[in-house]
Rosetta silent file (secondary structure, phi, psi, omega in degrees, C-alpha in Angstrom):
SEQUENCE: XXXXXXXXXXXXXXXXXXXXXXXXXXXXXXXXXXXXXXXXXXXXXXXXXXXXXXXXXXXXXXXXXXXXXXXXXXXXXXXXXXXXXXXXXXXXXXXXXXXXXXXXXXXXXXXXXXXXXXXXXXXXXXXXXXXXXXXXXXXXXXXXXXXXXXXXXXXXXXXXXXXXXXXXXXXXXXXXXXXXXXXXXXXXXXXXXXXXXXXXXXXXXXXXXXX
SCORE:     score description
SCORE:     0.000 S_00000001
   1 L     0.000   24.125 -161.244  198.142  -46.717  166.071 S_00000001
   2 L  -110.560 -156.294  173.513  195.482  -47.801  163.501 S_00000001
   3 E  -132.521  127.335  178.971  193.402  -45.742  161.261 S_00000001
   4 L   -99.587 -179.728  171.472  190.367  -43.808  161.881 S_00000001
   5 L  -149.395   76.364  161.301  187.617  -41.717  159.527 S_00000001
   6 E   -76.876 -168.205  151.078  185.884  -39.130  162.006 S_00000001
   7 L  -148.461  143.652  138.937  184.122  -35.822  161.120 S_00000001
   8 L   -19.402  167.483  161.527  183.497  -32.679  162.811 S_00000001
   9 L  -150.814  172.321 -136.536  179.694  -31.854  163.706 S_00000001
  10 L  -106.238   28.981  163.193  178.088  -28.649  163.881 S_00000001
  11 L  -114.060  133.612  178.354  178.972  -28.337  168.266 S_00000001
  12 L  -124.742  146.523  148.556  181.124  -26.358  169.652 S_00000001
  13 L   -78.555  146.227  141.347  183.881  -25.145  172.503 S_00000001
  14 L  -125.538  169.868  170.519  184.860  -21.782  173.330 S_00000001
  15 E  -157.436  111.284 -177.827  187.066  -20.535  175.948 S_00000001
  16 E  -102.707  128.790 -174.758  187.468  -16.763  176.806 S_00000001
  17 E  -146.545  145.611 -167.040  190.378  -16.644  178.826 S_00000001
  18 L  -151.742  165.964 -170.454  193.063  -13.831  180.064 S_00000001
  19 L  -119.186  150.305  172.789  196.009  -14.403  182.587 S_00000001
  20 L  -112.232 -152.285  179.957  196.478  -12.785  185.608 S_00000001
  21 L  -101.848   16.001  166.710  199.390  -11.050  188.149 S_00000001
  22 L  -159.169 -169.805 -172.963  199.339  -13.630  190.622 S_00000001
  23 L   -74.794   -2.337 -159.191  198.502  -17.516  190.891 S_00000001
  24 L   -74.464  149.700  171.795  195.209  -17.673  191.251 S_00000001
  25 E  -138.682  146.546 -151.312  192.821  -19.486  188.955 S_00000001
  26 E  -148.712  100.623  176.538  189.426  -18.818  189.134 S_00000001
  27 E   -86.191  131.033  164.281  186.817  -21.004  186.425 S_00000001
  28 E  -122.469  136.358 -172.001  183.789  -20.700  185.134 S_00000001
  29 E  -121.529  143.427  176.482  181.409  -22.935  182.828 S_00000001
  30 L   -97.062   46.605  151.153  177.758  -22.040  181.499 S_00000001
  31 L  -103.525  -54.852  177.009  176.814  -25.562  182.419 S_00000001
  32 L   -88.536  168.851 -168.841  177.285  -25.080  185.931 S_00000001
  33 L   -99.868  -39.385 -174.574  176.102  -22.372  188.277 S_00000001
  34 L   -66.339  128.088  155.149  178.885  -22.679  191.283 S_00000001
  35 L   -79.043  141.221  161.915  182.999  -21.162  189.845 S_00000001
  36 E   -67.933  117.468  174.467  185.965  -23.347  190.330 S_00000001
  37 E   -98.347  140.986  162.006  188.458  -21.103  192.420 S_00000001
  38 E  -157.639  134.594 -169.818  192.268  -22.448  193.123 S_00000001
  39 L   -52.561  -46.197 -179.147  195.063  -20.394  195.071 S_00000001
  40 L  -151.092  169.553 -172.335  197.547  -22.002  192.639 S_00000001
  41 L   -84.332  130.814 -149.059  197.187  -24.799  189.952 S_00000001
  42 L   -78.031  162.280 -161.398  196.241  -27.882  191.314 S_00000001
  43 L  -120.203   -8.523  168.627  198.312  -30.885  191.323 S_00000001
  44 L   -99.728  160.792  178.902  195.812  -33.435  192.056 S_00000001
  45 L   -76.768  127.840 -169.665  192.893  -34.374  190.207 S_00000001
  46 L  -100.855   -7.936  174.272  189.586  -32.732  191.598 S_00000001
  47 L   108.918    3.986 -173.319  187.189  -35.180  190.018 S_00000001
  48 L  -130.704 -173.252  176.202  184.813  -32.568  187.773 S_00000001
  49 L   -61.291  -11.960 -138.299  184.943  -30.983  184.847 S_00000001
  50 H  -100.836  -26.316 -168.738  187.530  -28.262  185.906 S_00000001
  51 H   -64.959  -68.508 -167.174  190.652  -31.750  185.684 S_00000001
  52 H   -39.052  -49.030 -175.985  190.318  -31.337  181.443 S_00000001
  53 H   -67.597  -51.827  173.379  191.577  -27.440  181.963 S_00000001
  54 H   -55.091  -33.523  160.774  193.704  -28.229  184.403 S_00000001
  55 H   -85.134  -10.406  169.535  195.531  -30.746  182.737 S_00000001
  56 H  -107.611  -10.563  144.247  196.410  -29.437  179.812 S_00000001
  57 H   -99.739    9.206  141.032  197.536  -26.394  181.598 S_00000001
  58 H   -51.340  -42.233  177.666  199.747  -28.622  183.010 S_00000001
  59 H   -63.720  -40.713 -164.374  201.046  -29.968  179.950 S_00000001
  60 H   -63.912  -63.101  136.575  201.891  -26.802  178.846 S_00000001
  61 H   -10.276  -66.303  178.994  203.512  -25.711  182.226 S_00000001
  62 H   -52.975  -70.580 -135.626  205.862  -28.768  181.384 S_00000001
  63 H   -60.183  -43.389 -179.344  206.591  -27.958  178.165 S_00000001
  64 L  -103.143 -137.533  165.322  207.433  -24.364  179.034 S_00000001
  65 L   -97.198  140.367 -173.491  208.064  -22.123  181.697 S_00000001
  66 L   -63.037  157.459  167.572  205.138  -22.184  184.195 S_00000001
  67 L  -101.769 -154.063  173.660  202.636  -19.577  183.885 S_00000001
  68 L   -97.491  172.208  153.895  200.608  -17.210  185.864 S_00000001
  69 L   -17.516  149.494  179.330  196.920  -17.625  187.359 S_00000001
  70 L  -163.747  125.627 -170.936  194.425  -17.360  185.030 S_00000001
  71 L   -75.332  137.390  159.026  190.283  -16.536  184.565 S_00000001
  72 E  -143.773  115.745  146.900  188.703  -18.876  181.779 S_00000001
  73 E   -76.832  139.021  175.160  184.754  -19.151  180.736 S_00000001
  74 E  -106.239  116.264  127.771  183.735  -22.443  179.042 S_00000001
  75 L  -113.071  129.483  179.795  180.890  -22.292  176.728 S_00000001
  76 L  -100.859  154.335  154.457  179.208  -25.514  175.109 S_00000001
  77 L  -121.349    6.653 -177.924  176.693  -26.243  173.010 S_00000001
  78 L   -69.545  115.990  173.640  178.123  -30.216  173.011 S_00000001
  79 L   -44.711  162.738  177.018  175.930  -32.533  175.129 S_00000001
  80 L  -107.771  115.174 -178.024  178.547  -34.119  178.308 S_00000001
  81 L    88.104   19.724  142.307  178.692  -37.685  178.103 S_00000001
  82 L   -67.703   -6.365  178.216  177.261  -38.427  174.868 S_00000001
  83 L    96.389    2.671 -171.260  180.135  -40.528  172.897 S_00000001
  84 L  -114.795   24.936  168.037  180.735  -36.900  171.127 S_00000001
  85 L    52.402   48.732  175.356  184.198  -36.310  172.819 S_00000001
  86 L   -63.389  -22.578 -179.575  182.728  -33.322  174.650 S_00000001
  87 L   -75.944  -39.699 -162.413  186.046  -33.895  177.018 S_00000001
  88 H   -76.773  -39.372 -165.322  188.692  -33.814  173.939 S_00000001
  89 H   -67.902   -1.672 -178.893  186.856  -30.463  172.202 S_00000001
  90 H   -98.132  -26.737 -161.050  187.349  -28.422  175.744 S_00000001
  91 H   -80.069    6.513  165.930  191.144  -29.793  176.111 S_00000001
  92 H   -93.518  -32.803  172.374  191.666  -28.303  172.633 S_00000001
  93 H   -80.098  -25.723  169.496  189.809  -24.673  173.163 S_00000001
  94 H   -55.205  -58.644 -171.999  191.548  -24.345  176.575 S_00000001
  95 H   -41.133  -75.502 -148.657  194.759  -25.629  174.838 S_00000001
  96 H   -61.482  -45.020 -177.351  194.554  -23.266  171.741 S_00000001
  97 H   -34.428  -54.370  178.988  193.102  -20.100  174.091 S_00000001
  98 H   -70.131  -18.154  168.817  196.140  -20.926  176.742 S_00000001
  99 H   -61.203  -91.197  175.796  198.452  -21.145  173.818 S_00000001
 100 H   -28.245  -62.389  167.064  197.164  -17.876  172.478 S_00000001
 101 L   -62.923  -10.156  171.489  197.524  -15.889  175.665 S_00000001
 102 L  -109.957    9.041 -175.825  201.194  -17.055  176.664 S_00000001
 103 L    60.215   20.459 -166.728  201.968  -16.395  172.932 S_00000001
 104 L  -112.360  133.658 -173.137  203.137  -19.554  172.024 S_00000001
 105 L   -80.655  133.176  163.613  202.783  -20.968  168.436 S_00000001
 106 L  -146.059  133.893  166.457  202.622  -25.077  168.381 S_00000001
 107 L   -63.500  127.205  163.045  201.333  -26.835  165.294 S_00000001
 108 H     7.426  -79.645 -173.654  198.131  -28.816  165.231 S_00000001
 109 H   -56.160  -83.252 -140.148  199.831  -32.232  165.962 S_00000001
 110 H   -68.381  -28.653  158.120  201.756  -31.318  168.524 S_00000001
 111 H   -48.675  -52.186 -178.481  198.494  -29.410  170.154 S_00000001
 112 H   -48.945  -56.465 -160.095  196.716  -32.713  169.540 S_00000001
 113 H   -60.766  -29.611  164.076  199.901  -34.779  171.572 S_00000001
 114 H   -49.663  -75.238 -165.553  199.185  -32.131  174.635 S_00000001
 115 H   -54.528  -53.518  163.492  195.564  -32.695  174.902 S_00000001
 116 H   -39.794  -33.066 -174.349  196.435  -36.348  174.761 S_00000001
 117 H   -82.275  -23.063 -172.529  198.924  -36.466  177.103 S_00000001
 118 H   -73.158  -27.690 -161.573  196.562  -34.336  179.368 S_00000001
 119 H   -77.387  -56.105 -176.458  193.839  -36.625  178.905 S_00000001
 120 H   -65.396  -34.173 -179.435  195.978  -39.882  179.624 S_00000001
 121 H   -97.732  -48.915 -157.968  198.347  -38.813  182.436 S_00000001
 122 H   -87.462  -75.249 -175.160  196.369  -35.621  184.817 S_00000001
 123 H   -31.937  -54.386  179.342  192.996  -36.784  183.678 S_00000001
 124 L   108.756   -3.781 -165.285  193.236  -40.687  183.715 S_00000001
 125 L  -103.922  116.893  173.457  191.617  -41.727  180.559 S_00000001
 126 L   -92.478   88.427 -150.417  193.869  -43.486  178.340 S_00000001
 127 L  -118.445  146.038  161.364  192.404  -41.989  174.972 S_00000001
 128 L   -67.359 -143.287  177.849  193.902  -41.601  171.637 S_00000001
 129 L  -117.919  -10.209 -146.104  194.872  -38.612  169.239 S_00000001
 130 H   -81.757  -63.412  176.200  191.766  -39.011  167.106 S_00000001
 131 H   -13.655  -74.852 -163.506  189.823  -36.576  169.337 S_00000001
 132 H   -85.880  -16.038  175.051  191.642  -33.401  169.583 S_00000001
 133 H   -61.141  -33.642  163.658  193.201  -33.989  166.117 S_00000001
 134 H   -61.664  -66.913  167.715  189.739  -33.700  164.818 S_00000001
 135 H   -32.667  -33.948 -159.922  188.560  -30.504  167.082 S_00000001
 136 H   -90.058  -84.339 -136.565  191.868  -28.958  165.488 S_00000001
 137 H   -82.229  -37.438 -159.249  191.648  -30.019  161.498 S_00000001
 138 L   -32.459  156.028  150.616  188.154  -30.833  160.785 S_00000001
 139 L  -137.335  126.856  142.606  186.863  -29.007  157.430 S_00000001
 140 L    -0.238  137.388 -167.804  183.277  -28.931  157.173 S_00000001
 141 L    41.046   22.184 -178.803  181.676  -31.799  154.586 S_00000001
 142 E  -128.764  162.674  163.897  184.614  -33.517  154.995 S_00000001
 143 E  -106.087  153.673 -169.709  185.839  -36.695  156.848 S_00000001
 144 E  -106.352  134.825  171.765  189.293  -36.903  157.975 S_00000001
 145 L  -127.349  111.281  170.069  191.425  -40.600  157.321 S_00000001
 146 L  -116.671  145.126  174.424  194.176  -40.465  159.542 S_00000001
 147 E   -89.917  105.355 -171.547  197.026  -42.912  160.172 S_00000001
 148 L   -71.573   -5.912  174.868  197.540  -42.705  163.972 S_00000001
 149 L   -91.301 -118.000  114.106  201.056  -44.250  164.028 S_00000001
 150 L    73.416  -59.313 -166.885  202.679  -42.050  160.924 S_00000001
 151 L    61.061   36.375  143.040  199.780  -38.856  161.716 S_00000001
 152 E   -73.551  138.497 -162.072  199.154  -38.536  158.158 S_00000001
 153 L  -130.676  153.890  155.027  196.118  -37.215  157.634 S_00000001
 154 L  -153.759  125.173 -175.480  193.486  -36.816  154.235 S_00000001
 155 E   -79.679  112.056  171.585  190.175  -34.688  154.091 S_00000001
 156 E  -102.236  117.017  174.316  188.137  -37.143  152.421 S_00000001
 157 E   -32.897  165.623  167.206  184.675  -35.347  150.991 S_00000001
 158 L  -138.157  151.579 -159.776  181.335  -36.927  152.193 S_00000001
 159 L   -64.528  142.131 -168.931  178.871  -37.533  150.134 S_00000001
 160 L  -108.679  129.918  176.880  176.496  -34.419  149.804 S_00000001
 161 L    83.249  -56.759 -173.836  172.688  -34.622  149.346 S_00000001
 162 L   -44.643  -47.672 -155.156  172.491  -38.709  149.047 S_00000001
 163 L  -128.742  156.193  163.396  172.720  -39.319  152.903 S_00000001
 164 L   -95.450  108.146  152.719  171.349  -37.373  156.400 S_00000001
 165 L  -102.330  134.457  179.773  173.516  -38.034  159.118 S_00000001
 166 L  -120.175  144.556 -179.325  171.545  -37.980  162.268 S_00000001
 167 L  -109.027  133.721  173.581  173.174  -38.281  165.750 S_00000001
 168 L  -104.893  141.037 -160.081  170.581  -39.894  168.627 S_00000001
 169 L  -107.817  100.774  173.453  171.360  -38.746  171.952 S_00000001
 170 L   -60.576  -36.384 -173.506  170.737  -42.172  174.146 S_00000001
 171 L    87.480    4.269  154.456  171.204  -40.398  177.663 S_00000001
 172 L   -64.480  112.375 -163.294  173.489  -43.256  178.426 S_00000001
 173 L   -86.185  129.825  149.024  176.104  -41.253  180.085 S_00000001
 174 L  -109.505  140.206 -149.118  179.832  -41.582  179.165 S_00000001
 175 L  -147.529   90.877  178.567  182.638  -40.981  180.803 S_00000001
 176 H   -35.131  -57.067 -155.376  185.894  -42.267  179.826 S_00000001
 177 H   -86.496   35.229  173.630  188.311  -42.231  182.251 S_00000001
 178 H  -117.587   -3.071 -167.490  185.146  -43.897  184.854 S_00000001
 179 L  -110.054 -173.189  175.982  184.312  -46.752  182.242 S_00000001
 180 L   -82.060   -5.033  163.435  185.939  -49.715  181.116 S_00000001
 181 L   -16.586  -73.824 -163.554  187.206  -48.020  178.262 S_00000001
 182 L   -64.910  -56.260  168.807  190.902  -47.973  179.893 S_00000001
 183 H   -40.267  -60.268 -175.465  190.375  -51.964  180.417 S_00000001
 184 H   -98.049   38.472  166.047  190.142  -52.819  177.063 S_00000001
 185 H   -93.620  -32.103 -165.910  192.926  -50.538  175.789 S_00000001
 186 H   -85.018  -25.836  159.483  194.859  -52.856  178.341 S_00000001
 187 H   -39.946  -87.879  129.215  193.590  -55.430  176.970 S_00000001
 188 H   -11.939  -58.974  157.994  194.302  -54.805  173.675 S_00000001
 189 H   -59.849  -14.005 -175.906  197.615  -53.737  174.489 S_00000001
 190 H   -92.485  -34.819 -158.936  198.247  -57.331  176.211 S_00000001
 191 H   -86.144  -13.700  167.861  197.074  -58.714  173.334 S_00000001
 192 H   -66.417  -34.460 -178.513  199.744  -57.207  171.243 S_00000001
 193 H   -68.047  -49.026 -179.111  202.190  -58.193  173.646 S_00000001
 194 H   -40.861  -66.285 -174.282  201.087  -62.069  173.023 S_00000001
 195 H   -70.040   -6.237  163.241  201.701  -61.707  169.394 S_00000001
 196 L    80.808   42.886  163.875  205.106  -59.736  169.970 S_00000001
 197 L   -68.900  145.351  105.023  203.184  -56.414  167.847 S_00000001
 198 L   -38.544   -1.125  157.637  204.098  -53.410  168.554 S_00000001
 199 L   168.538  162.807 -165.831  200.379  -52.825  168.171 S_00000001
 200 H   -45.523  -49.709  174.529  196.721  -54.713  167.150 S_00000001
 201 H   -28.443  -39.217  179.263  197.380  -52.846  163.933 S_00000001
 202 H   -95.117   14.107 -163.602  200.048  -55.047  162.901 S_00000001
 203 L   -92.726  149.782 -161.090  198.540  -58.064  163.772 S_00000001
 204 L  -111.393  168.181  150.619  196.928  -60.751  160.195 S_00000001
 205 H   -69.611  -41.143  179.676  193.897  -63.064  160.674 S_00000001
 206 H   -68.154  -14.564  156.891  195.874  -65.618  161.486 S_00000001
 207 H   -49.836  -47.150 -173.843  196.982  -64.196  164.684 S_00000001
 208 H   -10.877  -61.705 -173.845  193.698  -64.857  165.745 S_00000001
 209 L   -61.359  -28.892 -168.575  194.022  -68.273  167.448 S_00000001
 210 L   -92.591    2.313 -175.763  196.909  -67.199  169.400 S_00000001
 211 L  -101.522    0.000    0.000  195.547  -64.334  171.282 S_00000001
């Protein structure tokens, strides 16, 4: 519930996607060579990349009436497992693509609260809104400062010409919902409880001693 400052970067999702006549769902990514095939949409987690699509057509499923089977291609240019939320930018191009093809309009935030919810309940990763709220809003040369309780948002410029930002790709692979990531959200969240916060956010220095 605190406040971030991301920015886009110059990586992308796509997702070409069409629905079919019957249940079947049948995936493909131009990272991998092997398609995900499934008779009907799966209700368990399979443990790859194929869980991010699947869970947010799940969400969606909830929200509405279920749909039918459906072919989707993924193409990235993000690295996977870099820290560069290569997981939140596919649950937003599946999201807006599956959106698009069942004809259903939903505003930015509430796209963002899907991909979250996909990421935190079918997925496992207890992740925040900053992710897909960026993939949706970003403007180019700008940083975003959003208040994650409230989801007020302001595109703040970045400075142009003075600074380079360069991203280094360590090859330390990340993986949210497999790290410890979800520990110290609980963590955090415990520690909130101690001080009787409704979140860290609300918490002074002088809480300090007591957590």
């Amino acid at each position: 519930e605190g406040f971030v400052l991301p920015a886009a970067i110059d990586r992308h999702v796509g997702v070409a996607l069409r629905l079919r006549r019957d249940a079947r769902i049948a995936l493909r990514s131009d990272r991998y060579q092997a398609s995900v095939e499934f008779d009907a949409l799966p209700t368990r987690r399979q443990g790859n990349w194929a869980d991010y699509v699947i869970g947010v057509t799940r969400e969606i499923d909830q929200r509405y009436d279920p749909g039918p089977g459906f072919d989707a291609f993924v193409a990235s240019d993000i690295p996977v497992g870099s820290g560069l939320s290569s997981s939140g930018a596919l649950d937003v191009a599946n999201a807006v693509a599956m959106l698009a093809a069942r004809g259903i309009e939903m505003p930015a935030v509430e796209t963002a609260r899907l991909c979250q919810a996909a990421e935190n309940g079918f997925v496992g990763a207890h992740t925040g809104i900053m992710d897909p709220f960026t993939a949706l809003t970003a403007r180019g040369g700008n940083a975003i400062l959003l208040d994650c309780r409230s989801m007020r948002d302001e595109h703040v410029p970045l400075p142009d010409g003075r600074f380079a930002w360069l991203l280094a790709d360590s090859r330390v692979r990340h993986e949210l919902a497999l790290t410890a990531y979800n520990e110290r959200r609980r963590e955090c969240e415990a520690a909130a409880t101690v001080l009787g916060l409704p979140s860290l956010r609300d918490a002074r220095e002088a809480d300090l001693p007591r957590i």
